[in-house]
């Protein structure tokens, strides 16, 4: 059965870990970039029709989804022979906050001791998005999975994060749009996990099974 999160017991929360893409920033940008723009540029570079290019590119995605290479711009630049970082910079004006994300972060910082972004995004992606949104001004820190050599979908990520930045999983809140990430965190001992139903503003809310869920962080203010 789908669960609904109606509020956070902030008195029991010391730390908030919050995802970036699909939780604070609109996943519409990433879906456009990877599912529309990149296949179109791949088709143009190789003289393919777009349907063939889309099938080829998305098959390559599926081979590494959920691993660090999936999030690595250097990997995709080599694999597709496209300058992925430059493409992202050229379209950075499309990067947007999800509704009331800055306001949520301000509210969370007033209630918890520490609010930290934990992201799988590659360092180049992180730099582009931080420069465009100044998101780092709203939080106490930013953790990049590439610096920990493990994606958030793995237990290794959370174990390494706990070694580098000690936290009590029983008193930590995690907000993320990825059920695989939330499952890994729950297996590590997190008691407070909230899924985002609508990470892409262009798409309808998803049905979430097994986790407390909200349409977006605006619902938690």
PDB file of C-alpha atoms in Angstrom, residues 108-212:
ATOM      1  CA  UNK A 108      14.751  22.576   7.614  1.00  0.00           C
ATOM      2  CA  UNK A 109      17.823  24.523   8.709  1.00  0.00           C
ATOM      3  CA  UNK A 110      15.746  26.239  11.374  1.00  0.00           C
ATOM      4  CA  UNK A 111      14.645  22.864  12.761  1.00  0.00           C
ATOM      5  CA  UNK A 112      17.639  20.542  12.360  1.00  0.00           C
ATOM      6  CA  UNK A 113      21.270  20.982  13.313  1.00  0.00           C
ATOM      7  CA  UNK A 114      22.579  20.195   9.848  1.00  0.00           C
ATOM      8  CA  UNK A 115      21.135  20.077   6.320  1.00  0.00           C
ATOM      9  CA  UNK A 116      23.334  18.427   3.693  1.00  0.00           C
ATOM     10  CA  UNK A 117      22.810  17.702   0.000  1.00  0.00           C
ATOM     11  CA  UNK A 118      23.803  14.134  -0.894  1.00  0.00           C
ATOM     12  CA  UNK A 119      23.950  13.619  -4.637  1.00  0.00           C
ATOM     13  CA  UNK A 120      25.064  11.114  -7.241  1.00  0.00           C
ATOM     14  CA  UNK A 121      25.709  13.975  -9.646  1.00  0.00           C
ATOM     15  CA  UNK A 122      29.149  14.148 -11.222  1.00  0.00           C
ATOM     16  CA  UNK A 123      31.358  16.990  -9.988  1.00  0.00           C
ATOM     17  CA  UNK A 124      31.032  18.810 -13.332  1.00  0.00           C
ATOM     18  CA  UNK A 125      27.250  18.555 -13.163  1.00  0.00           C
ATOM     19  CA  UNK A 126      27.350  19.754  -9.575  1.00  0.00           C
ATOM     20  CA  UNK A 127      29.450  22.776 -10.531  1.00  0.00           C
ATOM     21  CA  UNK A 128      27.108  23.726 -13.389  1.00  0.00           C
ATOM     22  CA  UNK A 129      24.000  23.432 -11.242  1.00  0.00           C
ATOM     23  CA  UNK A 130      25.474  25.220  -8.239  1.00  0.00           C
ATOM     24  CA  UNK A 131      26.628  28.093 -10.443  1.00  0.00           C
ATOM     25  CA  UNK A 132      23.166  28.370 -11.954  1.00  0.00           C
ATOM     26  CA  UNK A 133      21.096  28.070  -8.747  1.00  0.00           C
ATOM     27  CA  UNK A 134      23.523  28.922  -5.914  1.00  0.00           C
ATOM     28  CA  UNK A 135      21.950  25.962  -4.147  1.00  0.00           C
ATOM     29  CA  UNK A 136      24.987  25.538  -1.905  1.00  0.00           C
ATOM     30  CA  UNK A 137      24.063  28.787  -0.119  1.00  0.00           C
ATOM     31  CA  UNK A 138      20.976  27.127   1.315  1.00  0.00           C
ATOM     32  CA  UNK A 139      22.679  24.146   3.006  1.00  0.00           C
ATOM     33  CA  UNK A 140      25.459  23.288   5.432  1.00  0.00           C
ATOM     34  CA  UNK A 141      27.306  21.001   3.064  1.00  0.00           C
ATOM     35  CA  UNK A 142      27.277  19.011  -0.171  1.00  0.00           C
ATOM     36  CA  UNK A 143      28.364  15.372  -0.524  1.00  0.00           C
ATOM     37  CA  UNK A 144      29.103  13.968  -3.985  1.00  0.00           C
ATOM     38  CA  UNK A 145      28.961  10.193  -4.480  1.00  0.00           C
ATOM     39  CA  UNK A 146      31.979  10.310  -6.810  1.00  0.00           C
ATOM     40  CA  UNK A 147      34.096  11.547  -3.915  1.00  0.00           C
ATOM     41  CA  UNK A 148      33.061   8.461  -1.905  1.00  0.00           C
ATOM     42  CA  UNK A 149      33.606   6.062  -4.846  1.00  0.00           C
ATOM     43  CA  UNK A 150      30.130   4.568  -4.480  1.00  0.00           C
ATOM     44  CA  UNK A 151      26.615   5.494  -5.612  1.00  0.00           C
ATOM     45  CA  UNK A 152      23.859   6.239  -3.122  1.00  0.00           C
ATOM     46  CA  UNK A 153      22.105   3.037  -4.222  1.00  0.00           C
ATOM     47  CA  UNK A 154      24.801   1.037  -2.415  1.00  0.00           C
ATOM     48  CA  UNK A 155      25.385   0.343   1.250  1.00  0.00           C
ATOM     49  CA  UNK A 156      29.023   1.273   0.705  1.00  0.00           C
ATOM     50  CA  UNK A 157      28.037   4.895   0.097  1.00  0.00           C
ATOM     51  CA  UNK A 158      26.256   5.241   3.438  1.00  0.00           C
ATOM     52  CA  UNK A 159      28.976   3.404   5.342  1.00  0.00           C
ATOM     53  CA  UNK A 160      31.680   5.636   3.858  1.00  0.00           C
ATOM     54  CA  UNK A 161      29.600   8.755   4.490  1.00  0.00           C
ATOM     55  CA  UNK A 162      29.178   7.734   8.132  1.00  0.00           C
ATOM     56  CA  UNK A 163      32.956   7.351   8.426  1.00  0.00           C
ATOM     57  CA  UNK A 164      33.632  10.768   6.910  1.00  0.00           C
ATOM     58  CA  UNK A 165      30.741  12.682   8.428  1.00  0.00           C
ATOM     59  CA  UNK A 166      29.346  10.811  11.433  1.00  0.00           C
ATOM     60  CA  UNK A 167      25.578  10.818  11.787  1.00  0.00           C
ATOM     61  CA  UNK A 168      22.962   8.805  13.636  1.00  0.00           C
ATOM     62  CA  UNK A 169      20.726   7.098  11.042  1.00  0.00           C
ATOM     63  CA  UNK A 170      17.955   6.863  13.620  1.00  0.00           C
ATOM     64  CA  UNK A 171      17.940  10.667  13.944  1.00  0.00           C
ATOM     65  CA  UNK A 172      18.539  11.489  10.276  1.00  0.00           C
ATOM     66  CA  UNK A 173      15.894  12.327   7.690  1.00  0.00           C
ATOM     67  CA  UNK A 174      16.523  11.399   4.050  1.00  0.00           C
ATOM     68  CA  UNK A 175      14.531  12.911   1.190  1.00  0.00           C
ATOM     69  CA  UNK A 176      15.032  11.386  -2.269  1.00  0.00           C
ATOM     70  CA  UNK A 177      13.106  10.587  -5.440  1.00  0.00           C
ATOM     71  CA  UNK A 178      14.944   7.269  -5.981  1.00  0.00           C
ATOM     72  CA  UNK A 179      13.390   4.232  -4.332  1.00  0.00           C
ATOM     73  CA  UNK A 180      16.652   2.331  -4.791  1.00  0.00           C
ATOM     74  CA  UNK A 181      18.475   5.012  -2.787  1.00  0.00           C
ATOM     75  CA  UNK A 182      15.796   5.059  -0.092  1.00  0.00           C
ATOM     76  CA  UNK A 183      15.949   1.268   0.159  1.00  0.00           C
ATOM     77  CA  UNK A 184      19.732   1.325   0.584  1.00  0.00           C
ATOM     78  CA  UNK A 185      19.405   3.968   3.300  1.00  0.00           C
ATOM     79  CA  UNK A 186      16.670   2.036   5.077  1.00  0.00           C
ATOM     80  CA  UNK A 187      18.851  -1.093   5.001  1.00  0.00           C
ATOM     81  CA  UNK A 188      21.652   0.957   6.562  1.00  0.00           C
ATOM     82  CA  UNK A 189      19.384   1.861   9.479  1.00  0.00           C
ATOM     83  CA  UNK A 190      17.554   5.054   8.499  1.00  0.00           C
ATOM     84  CA  UNK A 191      14.195   5.284  10.238  1.00  0.00           C
ATOM     85  CA  UNK A 192      13.031   8.466   8.517  1.00  0.00           C
ATOM     86  CA  UNK A 193      12.876   8.296   4.726  1.00  0.00           C
ATOM     87  CA  UNK A 194      10.551  10.266   2.462  1.00  0.00           C
ATOM     88  CA  UNK A 195      10.068   9.691  -1.264  1.00  0.00           C
ATOM     89  CA  UNK A 196       9.249  12.416  -3.780  1.00  0.00           C
ATOM     90  CA  UNK A 197       6.266  11.535  -5.959  1.00  0.00           C
ATOM     91  CA  UNK A 198       6.716  14.255  -8.562  1.00  0.00           C
ATOM     92  CA  UNK A 199      10.416  14.789  -9.317  1.00  0.00           C
ATOM     93  CA  UNK A 200       9.659  16.037 -12.869  1.00  0.00           C
ATOM     94  CA  UNK A 201       7.225  18.944 -13.053  1.00  0.00           C
ATOM     95  CA  UNK A 202       6.269  17.940 -16.611  1.00  0.00           C
ATOM     96  CA  UNK A 203       5.008  14.533 -15.496  1.00  0.00           C
ATOM     97  CA  UNK A 204       2.219  13.412 -13.156  1.00  0.00           C
ATOM     98  CA  UNK A 205       2.894  12.273  -9.619  1.00  0.00           C
ATOM     99  CA  UNK A 206       4.014   8.665  -9.263  1.00  0.00           C
ATOM    100  CA  UNK A 207       2.446   6.044  -7.008  1.00  0.00           C
ATOM    101  CA  UNK A 208       4.966   5.187  -4.286  1.00  0.00           C
ATOM    102  CA  UNK A 209       4.826   1.837  -2.535  1.00  0.00           C
ATOM    103  CA  UNK A 210       6.490   1.065   0.765  1.00  0.00           C
ATOM    104  CA  UNK A 211       7.727   4.545   1.703  1.00  0.00           C
ATOM    105  CA  UNK A 212       6.224   7.660   3.163  1.00  0.00           C
TER     106      UNK A 212
END
